[in-house]
PDB file of C-alpha atoms and ligand atoms in Angstrom:
ATOM      1  CA  TYR Y  30     102.546  60.191  56.291  1.00  0.00           C
ATOM      2  CA  ILE Y  31     104.336  59.920  52.980  1.00  0.00           C
ATOM      3  CA  LYS Y  32     107.735  58.332  52.841  1.00  0.00           C
ATOM      4  CA  ASN Y  33     110.297  58.047  50.077  1.00  0.00           C
ATOM      5  CA  ASN Y  34     111.439  54.444  49.907  1.00  0.00           C
ATOM      6  CA  GLY Y  35     114.803  55.524  48.564  1.00  0.00           C
ATOM      7  CA  ARG Y  36     114.156  54.616  44.953  1.00  0.00           C
ATOM      8  CA  GLY Y  37     112.142  57.679  44.205  1.00  0.00           C
ATOM      9  CA  HIS Y  38     108.789  56.021  44.909  1.00  0.00           C
ATOM     10  CA  TYR Y  39     106.505  57.486  47.528  1.00  0.00           C
ATOM     11  CA  CYS Y  40     104.259  55.233  49.601  1.00  0.00           C
ATOM     12  CA  TYR Y  41     101.976  55.619  52.578  1.00  0.00           C
ATOM     13  CA  TYR Y  42     103.263  53.937  55.711  1.00  0.00           C
ATOM     14  CA  ARG Y  43     100.260  53.291  57.905  1.00  0.00           C
ATOM     15  CA  GLU Y  44     101.875  51.007  60.457  1.00  0.00           C
ATOM     16  CA  GLU Y  45     104.725  53.401  60.967  1.00  0.00           C
ATOM     17  CA  LEU Y  46     102.197  56.100  61.775  1.00  0.00           C
ATOM     18  CA  LYS Y  47     100.890  54.063  64.723  1.00  0.00           C
ATOM     19  CA  HIS Y  48     104.282  53.479  66.245  1.00  0.00           C
ATOM     20  CA  TYR Y  49     105.623  56.881  65.535  1.00  0.00           C
ATOM     21  CA  PHE Y  50     103.519  59.067  67.810  1.00  0.00           C
ATOM     22  CA  PRO Y  51     103.896  57.334  71.204  1.00  0.00           C
ATOM     23  CA  ASN Y  52     107.591  56.959  70.475  1.00  0.00           C
ATOM     24  CA  GLU Y  53     107.831  60.613  69.587  1.00  0.00           C
ATOM     25  CA  ALA Y  54     106.384  61.757  72.927  1.00  0.00           C
ATOM     26  CA  LEU Y  55     108.788  59.506  74.817  1.00  0.00           C
ATOM     27  CA  MET Y  56     111.685  60.677  72.714  1.00  0.00           C
ATOM     28  CA  GLU Y  57     110.768  64.278  73.414  1.00  0.00           C
ATOM     29  CA  ALA Y  58     110.794  63.568  77.153  1.00  0.00           C
ATOM     30  CA  HIS Y  59     114.300  62.144  76.849  1.00  0.00           C
ATOM     31  CA  LEU Y  60     115.420  64.996  74.608  1.00  0.00           C
ATOM     32  CA  HIS Y  61     114.535  67.456  77.386  1.00  0.00           C
ATOM     33  CA  ARG Y  62     117.293  66.030  79.564  1.00  0.00           C
ATOM     34  CA  ALA Y  63     119.830  65.246  76.876  1.00  0.00           C
ATOM     35  CA  ILE Y  64     121.941  68.373  77.325  1.00  0.00           C
ATOM     36  CA  GLU Y  65     122.303  68.074  81.110  1.00  0.00           C
ATOM     37  CA  LEU Y  66     123.009  64.331  80.776  1.00  0.00           C
ATOM     38  CA  LYS Y  67     125.701  65.146  78.210  1.00  0.00           C
ATOM     39  CA  GLU Y  68     124.180  62.789  75.667  1.00  0.00           C
ATOM     40  CA  PHE Y  69     124.964  64.941  72.639  1.00  0.00           C
ATOM     41  CA  MET Y  70     128.186  64.852  70.667  1.00  0.00           C
ATOM     42  CA  ILE Y  71     129.441  66.671  67.632  1.00  0.00           C
ATOM     43  CA  TYR Y  72     130.797  64.732  64.688  1.00  0.00           C
ATOM     44  CA  PHE Y  73     132.634  66.430  61.857  1.00  0.00           C
ATOM     45  CA  GLN Y  74     132.484  65.552  58.187  1.00  0.00           C
ATOM     46  CA  PRO Y  75     135.378  66.799  56.045  1.00  0.00           C
ATOM     47  CA  GLN Y  76     134.640  68.794  52.903  1.00  0.00           C
ATOM     48  CA  VAL Y  77     137.121  68.276  50.083  1.00  0.00           C
ATOM     49  CA  ASN Y  78     138.188  71.053  47.734  1.00  0.00           C
ATOM     50  CA  LEU Y  79     138.404  69.503  44.263  1.00  0.00           C
ATOM     51  CA  GLU Y  80     140.743  72.226  43.002  1.00  0.00           C
ATOM     52  CA  THR Y  81     143.409  71.561  45.645  1.00  0.00           C
ATOM     53  CA  ASN Y  82     142.350  68.033  46.664  1.00  0.00           C
ATOM     54  CA  LYS Y  83     142.617  69.252  50.252  1.00  0.00           C
ATOM     55  CA  ILE Y  84     140.205  69.407  53.127  1.00  0.00           C
ATOM     56  CA  ASP Y  85     139.501  73.012  53.938  1.00  0.00           C
ATOM     57  CA  SER Y  86     136.305  72.840  55.934  1.00  0.00           C
ATOM     58  CA  PHE Y  87     134.114  70.557  58.035  1.00  0.00           C
ATOM     59  CA  GLU Y  88     130.399  70.213  58.647  1.00  0.00           C
ATOM     60  CA  ALA Y  89     129.406  69.756  62.287  1.00  0.00           C
ATOM     61  CA  LEU Y  90     126.683  67.123  62.704  1.00  0.00           C
ATOM     62  CA  ILE Y  91     125.012  66.420  66.023  1.00  0.00           C
ATOM     63  CA  ARG Y  92     124.847  62.914  67.464  1.00  0.00           C
ATOM     64  CA  TRP Y  93     122.572  61.755  70.281  1.00  0.00           C
ATOM     65  CA  GLU Y  94     123.267  58.694  72.350  1.00  0.00           C
ATOM     66  CA  ASN Y  95     120.487  57.947  74.810  1.00  0.00           C
ATOM     67  CA  ARG Y  96     120.286  55.200  77.457  1.00  0.00           C
ATOM     68  CA  LYS Y  97     116.906  53.992  76.251  1.00  0.00           C
ATOM     69  CA  PHE Y  98     117.100  54.592  72.523  1.00  0.00           C
ATOM     70  CA  GLY Y  99     120.803  54.136  71.880  1.00  0.00           C
ATOM     71  CA  MET Y 100     122.152  56.172  68.969  1.00  0.00           C
ATOM     72  CA  VAL Y 101     119.329  58.218  67.477  1.00  0.00           C
ATOM     73  CA  SER Y 102     119.737  59.737  64.036  1.00  0.00           C
ATOM     74  CA  PRO Y 103     119.306  63.514  63.779  1.00  0.00           C
ATOM     75  CA  ALA Y 104     116.891  62.828  60.918  1.00  0.00           C
ATOM     76  CA  GLN Y 105     114.661  61.340  63.662  1.00  0.00           C
ATOM     77  CA  PHE Y 106     115.124  63.686  66.600  1.00  0.00           C
ATOM     78  CA  ILE Y 107     115.739  67.071  64.927  1.00  0.00           C
ATOM     79  CA  PRO Y 108     112.095  67.245  63.698  1.00  0.00           C
ATOM     80  CA  ILE Y 109     110.911  66.468  67.252  1.00  0.00           C
ATOM     81  CA  ALA Y 110     113.264  69.083  68.674  1.00  0.00           C
ATOM     82  CA  GLU Y 111     112.007  71.529  66.064  1.00  0.00           C
ATOM     83  CA  SER Y 112     108.294  71.032  66.770  1.00  0.00           C
ATOM     84  CA  SER Y 113     108.761  71.095  70.557  1.00  0.00           C
ATOM     85  CA  GLY Y 114     110.957  74.193  70.513  1.00  0.00           C
ATOM     86  CA  LEU Y 115     113.848  72.270  72.112  1.00  0.00           C
ATOM     87  CA  ILE Y 116     115.843  72.958  68.959  1.00  0.00           C
ATOM     88  CA  ILE Y 117     116.648  76.439  70.285  1.00  0.00           C
ATOM     89  CA  SER Y 118     118.678  75.151  73.228  1.00  0.00           C
ATOM     90  CA  ILE Y 119     120.066  72.193  71.267  1.00  0.00           C
ATOM     91  CA  GLY Y 120     121.124  74.494  68.445  1.00  0.00           C
ATOM     92  CA  GLU Y 121     122.788  76.848  70.917  1.00  0.00           C
ATOM     93  CA  TRP Y 122     124.612  73.922  72.467  1.00  0.00           C
ATOM     94  CA  VAL Y 123     125.930  72.913  69.021  1.00  0.00           C
ATOM     95  CA  LEU Y 124     127.110  76.432  68.200  1.00  0.00           C
ATOM     96  CA  GLU Y 125     128.858  76.824  71.540  1.00  0.00           C
ATOM     97  CA  ARG Y 126     130.461  73.363  71.363  1.00  0.00           C
ATOM     98  CA  VAL Y 127     131.795  74.122  67.880  1.00  0.00           C
ATOM     99  CA  CYS Y 128     133.274  77.413  69.095  1.00  0.00           C
ATOM    100  CA  GLN Y 129     134.853  75.565  72.050  1.00  0.00           C
ATOM    101  CA  TYR Y 130     136.474  73.090  69.657  1.00  0.00           C
ATOM    102  CA  GLN Y 131     137.791  76.003  67.591  1.00  0.00           C
ATOM    103  CA  LYS Y 132     139.332  77.525  70.707  1.00  0.00           C
ATOM    104  CA  GLU Y 133     140.768  74.202  71.886  1.00  0.00           C
ATOM    105  CA  TRP Y 134     142.257  73.393  68.465  1.00  0.00           C
ATOM    106  CA  ARG Y 135     143.687  76.890  68.146  1.00  0.00           C
ATOM    107  CA  GLU Y 136     145.352  76.529  71.542  1.00  0.00           C
ATOM    108  CA  TYR Y 137     146.906  73.247  70.382  1.00  0.00           C
ATOM    109  CA  GLY Y 138     148.393  75.249  67.525  1.00  0.00           C
ATOM    110  CA  PHE Y 139     146.347  73.684  64.712  1.00  0.00           C
ATOM    111  CA  LYS Y 140     145.714  75.663  61.553  1.00  0.00           C
ATOM    112  CA  PRO Y 141     142.193  77.095  61.776  1.00  0.00           C
ATOM    113  CA  VAL Y 142     139.531  75.588  59.539  1.00  0.00           C
ATOM    114  CA  ARG Y 143     136.021  76.689  58.633  1.00  0.00           C
ATOM    115  CA  ILE Y 144     133.253  74.736  60.340  1.00  0.00           C
ATOM    116  CA  ALA Y 145     129.675  74.688  59.054  1.00  0.00           C
ATOM    117  CA  VAL Y 146     126.839  74.434  61.584  1.00  0.00           C
ATOM    118  CA  ASN Y 147     123.257  73.499  60.696  1.00  0.00           C
ATOM    119  CA  ILE Y 148     120.757  76.122  61.829  1.00  0.00           C
ATOM    120  CA  SER Y 149     117.092  75.200  62.128  1.00  0.00           C
ATOM    121  CA  PRO Y 150     114.375  77.643  61.024  1.00  0.00           C
ATOM    122  CA  LYS Y 151     113.200  78.313  64.598  1.00  0.00           C
ATOM    123  CA  GLN Y 152     116.734  79.027  65.710  1.00  0.00           C
ATOM    124  CA  PHE Y 153     117.385  81.278  62.730  1.00  0.00           C
ATOM    125  CA  LYS Y 154     114.294  83.337  63.533  1.00  0.00           C
ATOM    126  CA  GLN Y 155     115.067  83.592  67.229  1.00  0.00           C
ATOM    127  CA  LYS Y 156     114.979  87.257  68.220  1.00  0.00           C
ATOM    128  CA  ASP Y 157     118.570  87.664  69.334  1.00  0.00           C
ATOM    129  CA  PHE Y 158     120.105  85.049  67.013  1.00  0.00           C
ATOM    130  CA  VAL Y 159     122.606  87.407  65.384  1.00  0.00           C
ATOM    131  CA  LYS Y 160     123.644  88.881  68.744  1.00  0.00           C
ATOM    132  CA  ARG Y 161     124.228  85.416  70.142  1.00  0.00           C
ATOM    133  CA  ILE Y 162     126.418  84.497  67.204  1.00  0.00           C
ATOM    134  CA  SER Y 163     128.623  87.531  67.640  1.00  0.00           C
ATOM    135  CA  ALA Y 164     128.784  87.009  71.424  1.00  0.00           C
ATOM    136  CA  LEU Y 165     129.942  83.398  70.936  1.00  0.00           C
ATOM    137  CA  LEU Y 166     132.578  84.423  68.399  1.00  0.00           C
ATOM    138  CA  GLN Y 167     133.905  86.988  70.867  1.00  0.00           C
ATOM    139  CA  GLN Y 168     133.790  84.695  73.869  1.00  0.00           C
ATOM    140  CA  TYR Y 169     135.838  81.973  72.136  1.00  0.00           C
ATOM    141  CA  LYS Y 170     137.884  84.385  69.995  1.00  0.00           C
ATOM    142  CA  VAL Y 171     136.827  82.680  66.782  1.00  0.00           C
ATOM    143  CA  GLU Y 172     137.314  84.675  63.599  1.00  0.00           C
ATOM    144  CA  PRO Y 173     133.950  84.980  61.809  1.00  0.00           C
ATOM    145  CA  LYS Y 174     135.377  83.546  58.576  1.00  0.00           C
ATOM    146  CA  TYR Y 175     135.791  80.208  60.359  1.00  0.00           C
ATOM    147  CA  LEU Y 176     132.085  79.887  61.037  1.00  0.00           C
ATOM    148  CA  GLU Y 177     129.558  78.921  58.374  1.00  0.00           C
ATOM    149  CA  LEU Y 178     125.830  78.792  59.049  1.00  0.00           C
ATOM    150  CA  GLU Y 179     123.820  76.304  56.999  1.00  0.00           C
ATOM    151  CA  ILE Y 180     120.225  77.338  56.546  1.00  0.00           C
ATOM    152  CA  THR Y 181     117.534  75.775  54.404  1.00  0.00           C
ATOM    153  CA  GLU Y 182     115.035  77.318  52.046  1.00  0.00           C
ATOM    154  CA  SER Y 183     112.389  76.846  54.759  1.00  0.00           C
ATOM    155  CA  SER Y 184     114.171  79.463  56.888  1.00  0.00           C
ATOM    156  CA  MET Y 185     113.706  82.084  54.200  1.00  0.00           C
ATOM    157  CA  THR Y 186     109.966  82.510  54.352  1.00  0.00           C
ATOM    158  CA  ASN Y 187     109.701  86.172  55.187  1.00  0.00           C
ATOM    159  CA  LEU Y 188     111.558  88.471  52.808  1.00  0.00           C
ATOM    160  CA  HIS Y 189     111.949  91.383  55.198  1.00  0.00           C
ATOM    161  CA  GLU Y 190     112.935  89.321  58.236  1.00  0.00           C
ATOM    162  CA  THR Y 191     115.359  87.112  56.264  1.00  0.00           C
ATOM    163  CA  THR Y 192     117.014  90.105  54.606  1.00  0.00           C
ATOM    164  CA  SER Y 193     117.529  91.720  57.982  1.00  0.00           C
ATOM    165  CA  ILE Y 194     119.059  88.610  59.605  1.00  0.00           C
ATOM    166  CA  LEU Y 195     121.276  87.738  56.658  1.00  0.00           C
ATOM    167  CA  SER Y 196     122.617  91.241  56.157  1.00  0.00           C
ATOM    168  CA  ARG Y 197     123.528  91.487  59.848  1.00  0.00           C
ATOM    169  CA  LEU Y 198     125.287  88.109  59.608  1.00  0.00           C
ATOM    170  CA  LYS Y 199     127.127  89.389  56.537  1.00  0.00           C
ATOM    171  CA  GLU Y 200     128.248  92.411  58.560  1.00  0.00           C
ATOM    172  CA  ILE Y 201     129.685  90.131  61.233  1.00  0.00           C
ATOM    173  CA  GLY Y 202     131.521  88.217  58.497  1.00  0.00           C
ATOM    174  CA  VAL Y 203     130.329  84.643  58.933  1.00  0.00           C
ATOM    175  CA  TYR Y 204     129.592  82.505  55.871  1.00  0.00           C
ATOM    176  CA  VAL Y 205     126.047  81.487  55.007  1.00  0.00           C
ATOM    177  CA  SER Y 206     125.159  78.445  52.932  1.00  0.00           C
ATOM    178  CA  VAL Y 207     121.890  77.117  51.568  1.00  0.00           C
ATOM    179  CA  ASP Y 208     121.630  73.462  52.617  1.00  0.00           C
ATOM    180  CA  ASP Y 209     119.629  70.891  50.624  1.00  0.00           C
ATOM    181  CA  PHE Y 210     119.486  73.397  47.770  1.00  0.00           C
ATOM    182  CA  GLY Y 211     116.618  72.861  45.372  1.00  0.00           C
ATOM    183  CA  THR Y 212     114.495  70.671  47.636  1.00  0.00           C
ATOM    184  CA  GLY Y 213     112.424  73.412  49.317  1.00  0.00           C
ATOM    185  CA  TYR Y 214     109.648  75.556  47.977  1.00  0.00           C
ATOM    186  CA  SER Y 215     111.442  78.874  47.673  1.00  0.00           C
ATOM    187  CA  SER Y 216     111.690  80.868  44.491  1.00  0.00           C
ATOM    188  CA  LEU Y 217     115.093  81.374  42.920  1.00  0.00           C
ATOM    189  CA  SER Y 218     114.787  85.106  43.437  1.00  0.00           C
ATOM    190  CA  TYR Y 219     116.080  84.720  46.972  1.00  0.00           C
ATOM    191  CA  LEU Y 220     119.532  84.160  45.460  1.00  0.00           C
ATOM    192  CA  LYS Y 221     119.271  87.688  44.138  1.00  0.00           C
ATOM    193  CA  GLU Y 222     117.817  89.247  47.293  1.00  0.00           C
ATOM    194  CA  TYR Y 223     119.937  87.633  49.987  1.00  0.00           C
ATOM    195  CA  PRO Y 224     123.647  87.816  50.746  1.00  0.00           C
ATOM    196  CA  ILE Y 225     124.384  84.094  50.489  1.00  0.00           C
ATOM    197  CA  ASP Y 226     127.876  82.644  50.022  1.00  0.00           C
ATOM    198  CA  ILE Y 227     127.507  78.933  49.345  1.00  0.00           C
ATOM    199  CA  ILE Y 228     125.087  76.536  47.679  1.00  0.00           C
ATOM    200  CA  LYS Y 229     124.997  72.943  48.922  1.00  0.00           C
ATOM    201  CA  ILE Y 230     123.607  70.629  46.251  1.00  0.00           C
ATOM    202  CA  ASP Y 231     121.319  68.134  47.946  1.00  0.00           C
ATOM    203  CA  GLN Y 232     122.412  64.522  47.895  1.00  0.00           C
ATOM    204  CA  SER Y 233     119.164  63.425  46.227  1.00  0.00           C
ATOM    205  CA  PHE Y 234     120.451  65.075  43.032  1.00  0.00           C
ATOM    206  CA  ILE Y 235     123.864  63.397  43.329  1.00  0.00           C
ATOM    207  CA  THR Y 236     122.470  59.871  43.561  1.00  0.00           C
ATOM    208  CA  ASP Y 237     122.664  58.081  40.199  1.00  0.00           C
ATOM    209  CA  ILE Y 238     124.138  61.169  38.643  1.00  0.00           C
ATOM    210  CA  GLU Y 239     126.059  59.122  36.073  1.00  0.00           C
ATOM    211  CA  LYS Y 240     122.872  57.409  34.866  1.00  0.00           C
ATOM    212  CA  ASP Y 241     119.998  59.755  35.622  1.00  0.00           C
ATOM    213  CA  ARG Y 242     119.782  62.379  32.876  1.00  0.00           C
ATOM    214  CA  LYS Y 243     117.528  64.650  34.894  1.00  0.00           C
ATOM    215  CA  ASN Y 244     119.811  64.685  37.934  1.00  0.00           C
ATOM    216  CA  LYS Y 245     122.706  65.309  35.584  1.00  0.00           C
ATOM    217  CA  ALA Y 246     120.961  68.302  34.058  1.00  0.00           C
ATOM    218  CA  ILE Y 247     119.928  69.681  37.438  1.00  0.00           C
ATOM    219  CA  VAL Y 248     123.418  69.397  38.936  1.00  0.00           C
ATOM    220  CA  GLU Y 249     125.146  70.896  35.864  1.00  0.00           C
ATOM    221  CA  THR Y 250     122.732  73.794  36.009  1.00  0.00           C
ATOM    222  CA  ILE Y 251     123.094  74.403  39.753  1.00  0.00           C
ATOM    223  CA  ILE Y 252     126.886  74.505  39.380  1.00  0.00           C
ATOM    224  CA  LEU Y 253     126.629  77.027  36.518  1.00  0.00           C
ATOM    225  CA  LEU Y 254     124.109  79.075  38.465  1.00  0.00           C
ATOM    226  CA  ALA Y 255     126.460  79.211  41.457  1.00  0.00           C
ATOM    227  CA  GLN Y 256     129.418  80.143  39.251  1.00  0.00           C
ATOM    228  CA  ASN Y 257     127.493  82.875  37.476  1.00  0.00           C
ATOM    229  CA  LEU Y 258     126.344  84.314  40.797  1.00  0.00           C
ATOM    230  CA  GLY Y 259     129.868  84.123  42.244  1.00  0.00           C
ATOM    231  CA  LEU Y 260     128.854  81.612  44.902  1.00  0.00           C
ATOM    232  CA  GLU Y 261     130.817  78.671  46.232  1.00  0.00           C
ATOM    233  CA  VAL Y 262     129.223  75.311  45.424  1.00  0.00           C
ATOM    234  CA  ILE Y 263     129.499  71.997  47.241  1.00  0.00           C
ATOM    235  CA  ALA Y 264     127.943  68.634  46.402  1.00  0.00           C
ATOM    236  CA  GLU Y 265     126.654  66.507  49.299  1.00  0.00           C
ATOM    237  CA  GLY Y 266     126.422  62.743  49.560  1.00  0.00           C
ATOM    238  CA  VAL Y 267     129.188  61.835  47.125  1.00  0.00           C
ATOM    239  CA  GLU Y 268     129.659  58.072  47.484  1.00  0.00           C
ATOM    240  CA  GLU Y 269     131.200  56.940  44.206  1.00  0.00           C
ATOM    241  CA  THR Y 270     134.204  57.901  42.127  1.00  0.00           C
ATOM    242  CA  ALA Y 271     131.992  58.193  39.035  1.00  0.00           C
ATOM    243  CA  GLN Y 272     130.042  60.909  40.853  1.00  0.00           C
ATOM    244  CA  GLU Y 273     133.256  62.713  41.743  1.00  0.00           C
ATOM    245  CA  GLN Y 274     134.423  62.437  38.144  1.00  0.00           C
ATOM    246  CA  PHE Y 275     131.207  64.015  36.893  1.00  0.00           C
ATOM    247  CA  LEU Y 276     131.474  66.809  39.465  1.00  0.00           C
ATOM    248  CA  ARG Y 277     135.108  67.473  38.533  1.00  0.00           C
ATOM    249  CA  GLU Y 278     134.263  67.670  34.838  1.00  0.00           C
ATOM    250  CA  ASN Y 279     131.578  70.188  35.649  1.00  0.00           C
ATOM    251  CA  ASN Y 280     133.873  72.295  37.842  1.00  0.00           C
ATOM    252  CA  CYS Y 281     132.113  71.723  41.134  1.00  0.00           C
ATOM    253  CA  GLN Y 282     134.419  73.309  43.728  1.00  0.00           C
ATOM    254  CA  LYS Y 283     133.822  71.114  46.737  1.00  0.00           C
ATOM    255  CA  VAL Y 284     132.486  67.694  47.673  1.00  0.00           C
ATOM    256  CA  GLN Y 285     131.403  65.980  50.854  1.00  0.00           C
ATOM    257  CA  GLY Y 286     130.423  62.353  51.281  1.00  0.00           C
ATOM    258  CA  TYR Y 287     131.150  58.808  52.354  1.00  0.00           C
ATOM    259  CA  LEU Y 288     133.571  58.438  49.422  1.00  0.00           C
ATOM    260  CA  TYR Y 289     135.968  60.610  51.427  1.00  0.00           C
ATOM    261  CA  ASN Y 290     134.781  60.277  55.019  1.00  0.00           C
ATOM    262  CA  ARG Y 291     131.865  59.563  57.233  1.00  0.00           C
ATOM    263  CA  PRO Y 292     131.300  62.178  59.937  1.00  0.00           C
ATOM    264  CA  LEU Y 293     133.956  61.562  62.616  1.00  0.00           C
ATOM    265  CA  PRO Y 294     134.250  62.363  66.323  1.00  0.00           C
ATOM    266  CA  ALA Y 295     136.600  65.197  67.315  1.00  0.00           C
ATOM    267  CA  ASN Y 296     139.454  62.964  68.484  1.00  0.00           C
ATOM    268  CA  GLN Y 297     139.595  61.221  65.096  1.00  0.00           C
ATOM    269  CA  ILE Y 298     139.472  64.540  63.280  1.00  0.00           C
ATOM    270  CA  VAL Y 299     142.442  65.690  65.342  1.00  0.00           C
ATOM    271  CA  GLU Y 300     144.389  62.488  64.575  1.00  0.00           C
ATOM    272  CA  GLN Y 301     143.618  62.443  60.865  1.00  0.00           C
ATOM    273  CA  TYR Y 302     143.629  66.093  59.899  1.00  0.00           C
ATOM    274  CA  PHE Y 303     145.673  68.089  62.350  1.00  0.00           C
ATOM    275  CA  HIS Y 304     148.625  65.758  62.768  1.00  0.00           C
TER     276      HIS Y 304
HETATM  277  P1  C2E N 412     122.355  67.689  56.274  1.00  0.00           P
HETATM  278  O1  C2E N 412     122.732  68.957  56.943  1.00  0.00           O
HETATM  279  O2  C2E N 412     121.942  67.779  54.858  1.00  0.00           O
HETATM  280  O3  C2E N 412     123.606  66.743  56.472  1.00  0.00           O
HETATM  281  C1  C2E N 412     123.993  65.749  55.579  1.00  0.00           C
HETATM  282  C2  C2E N 412     123.606  64.403  56.049  1.00  0.00           C
HETATM  283  O4  C2E N 412     124.021  63.437  55.087  1.00  0.00           O
HETATM  284  C3  C2E N 412     124.284  63.951  57.353  1.00  0.00           C
HETATM  285  O5  C2E N 412     123.379  63.080  58.012  1.00  0.00           O
HETATM  286  C4  C2E N 412     125.495  63.192  56.852  1.00  0.00           C
HETATM  287  O6  C2E N 412     125.993  62.264  57.791  1.00  0.00           O
HETATM  288  C5  C2E N 412     124.881  62.490  55.661  1.00  0.00           C
HETATM  289  N1  C2E N 412     125.878  62.130  54.644  1.00  0.00           N
HETATM  290  C6  C2E N 412     127.074  62.692  54.388  1.00  0.00           C
HETATM  291  N2  C2E N 412     127.681  62.096  53.349  1.00  0.00           N
HETATM  292  C7  C2E N 412     126.854  61.135  52.927  1.00  0.00           C
HETATM  293  C8  C2E N 412     126.925  60.158  51.860  1.00  0.00           C
HETATM  294  O7  C2E N 412     127.886  60.065  51.100  1.00  0.00           O
HETATM  295  N3  C2E N 412     125.854  59.326  51.726  1.00  0.00           N
HETATM  296  C9  C2E N 412     124.773  59.386  52.544  1.00  0.00           C
HETATM  297  N4  C2E N 412     123.772  58.527  52.339  1.00  0.00           N
HETATM  298  N5  C2E N 412     124.666  60.291  53.550  1.00  0.00           N
HETATM  299  C10 C2E N 412     125.701  61.155  53.725  1.00  0.00           C
HETATM  300  P2  C2E N 412     123.079  63.203  59.557  1.00  0.00           P
HETATM  301  O8  C2E N 412     124.331  63.542  60.303  1.00  0.00           O
HETATM  302  O9  C2E N 412     122.333  61.986  59.939  1.00  0.00           O
HETATM  303  O10 C2E N 412     122.149  64.469  59.640  1.00  0.00           O
HETATM  304  C11 C2E N 412     120.898  64.480  59.026  1.00  0.00           C
HETATM  305  C12 C2E N 412     120.290  65.855  59.034  1.00  0.00           C
HETATM  306  O11 C2E N 412     120.009  66.268  60.378  1.00  0.00           O
HETATM  307  C13 C2E N 412     121.225  66.937  58.474  1.00  0.00           C
HETATM  308  O12 C2E N 412     121.167  66.945  57.081  1.00  0.00           O
HETATM  309  C14 C2E N 412     120.642  68.165  59.110  1.00  0.00           C
HETATM  310  O13 C2E N 412     119.522  68.612  58.399  1.00  0.00           O
HETATM  311  C15 C2E N 412     120.179  67.651  60.466  1.00  0.00           C
HETATM  312  N6  C2E N 412     121.198  68.000  61.481  1.00  0.00           N
HETATM  313  C16 C2E N 412     122.333  67.359  61.825  1.00  0.00           C
HETATM  314  N7  C2E N 412     122.995  68.012  62.803  1.00  0.00           N
HETATM  315  C17 C2E N 412     122.253  69.120  63.077  1.00  0.00           C
HETATM  316  C18 C2E N 412     122.406  70.214  64.016  1.00  0.00           C
HETATM  317  O14 C2E N 412     123.376  70.342  64.764  1.00  0.00           O
HETATM  318  N8  C2E N 412     121.392  71.152  64.008  1.00  0.00           N
HETATM  319  C19 C2E N 412     120.309  71.054  63.171  1.00  0.00           C
HETATM  320  N9  C2E N 412     119.371  72.023  63.236  1.00  0.00           N
HETATM  321  N10 C2E N 412     120.158  70.063  62.289  1.00  0.00           N
HETATM  322  C20 C2E N 412     121.109  69.099  62.240  1.00  0.00           C
HETATM  323 MG1   MG N 413     123.875  70.442  56.540  1.00  0.00          MG
HETATM  324 MG1   MG N 414     122.061  68.777  53.191  1.00  0.00          MG
HETATM  325 MG1   MG N 415     119.201  67.280  54.996  1.00  0.00          MG
END
């Protein structure tokens, strides 16, 4: 398969291909038991509002620690979960765990905060997805405005189906964001058709933003597009102050990245943000 080596060059990795498939089958076998073995955890990455310089939301990111494989990156196991269909139960586990944290934190008396959850295409298109969301919100008494669903352009393949799901989510009152904006194959017209609230600028556009004129142009334009459409905009993968400076100058509302925080386990979030 084709792999980006991180400097924008694409190469074919033949050796990797050989090792990848047997490993993938084994990983899938372990993934099947991961929920019952309690191998998953949720980490939270703070999102910083550049207007107030405060943290007013988090992104929930799944972590998997397995006996055989150790810590496995979601970039590795989410595609396997997606192709095997396991993503449905994993995704449900994430949503429920996030709602449990909201309940727990509320009962401790912490000020509620919006949490964004990544939703895979299969999960998004699950028949009773919207019903499950509203059932979870009710069960854990979470106000809809504290839940954000991150979908990607690859979830929006069928106009009729997507419109129906998104308008029902809008009715419930949860937020919807487009993750990895600009990296999929969708047409921009979906921004007109669908009730979307937030655009997340993919980190590939943020890299080298101070030097790369094309990335600069793309990011400036995405921010203006979001502003003109009345959407919230957040830049992902901010690692350097020069990147933050650029984003500030261009009125990007929110930022998320290692410059501020790596994703953190719940206990550290509680220590650092709620105390
Ligand atoms: P994503 O949703 O685009 O999440 C952003 C990824 O970038 C996260 O990787 C995060 O840890 C990482 N990141 C944040 N700030 C920086 C930075 O400054 N520099 C760099 N280099 N990276 C940064 P992570 O946690 O490994 O997740 C990778 C992807 O796996 C996510 O990309 C998302 O697509 C998927 N994923 C993670 N959790 C879930 C989940 O619960 N459900 C589903 N369906 N997918 C998930
Ligand atoms: Mg995301
Ligand atoms: Mg992203
Ligand atoms: Mg991504």
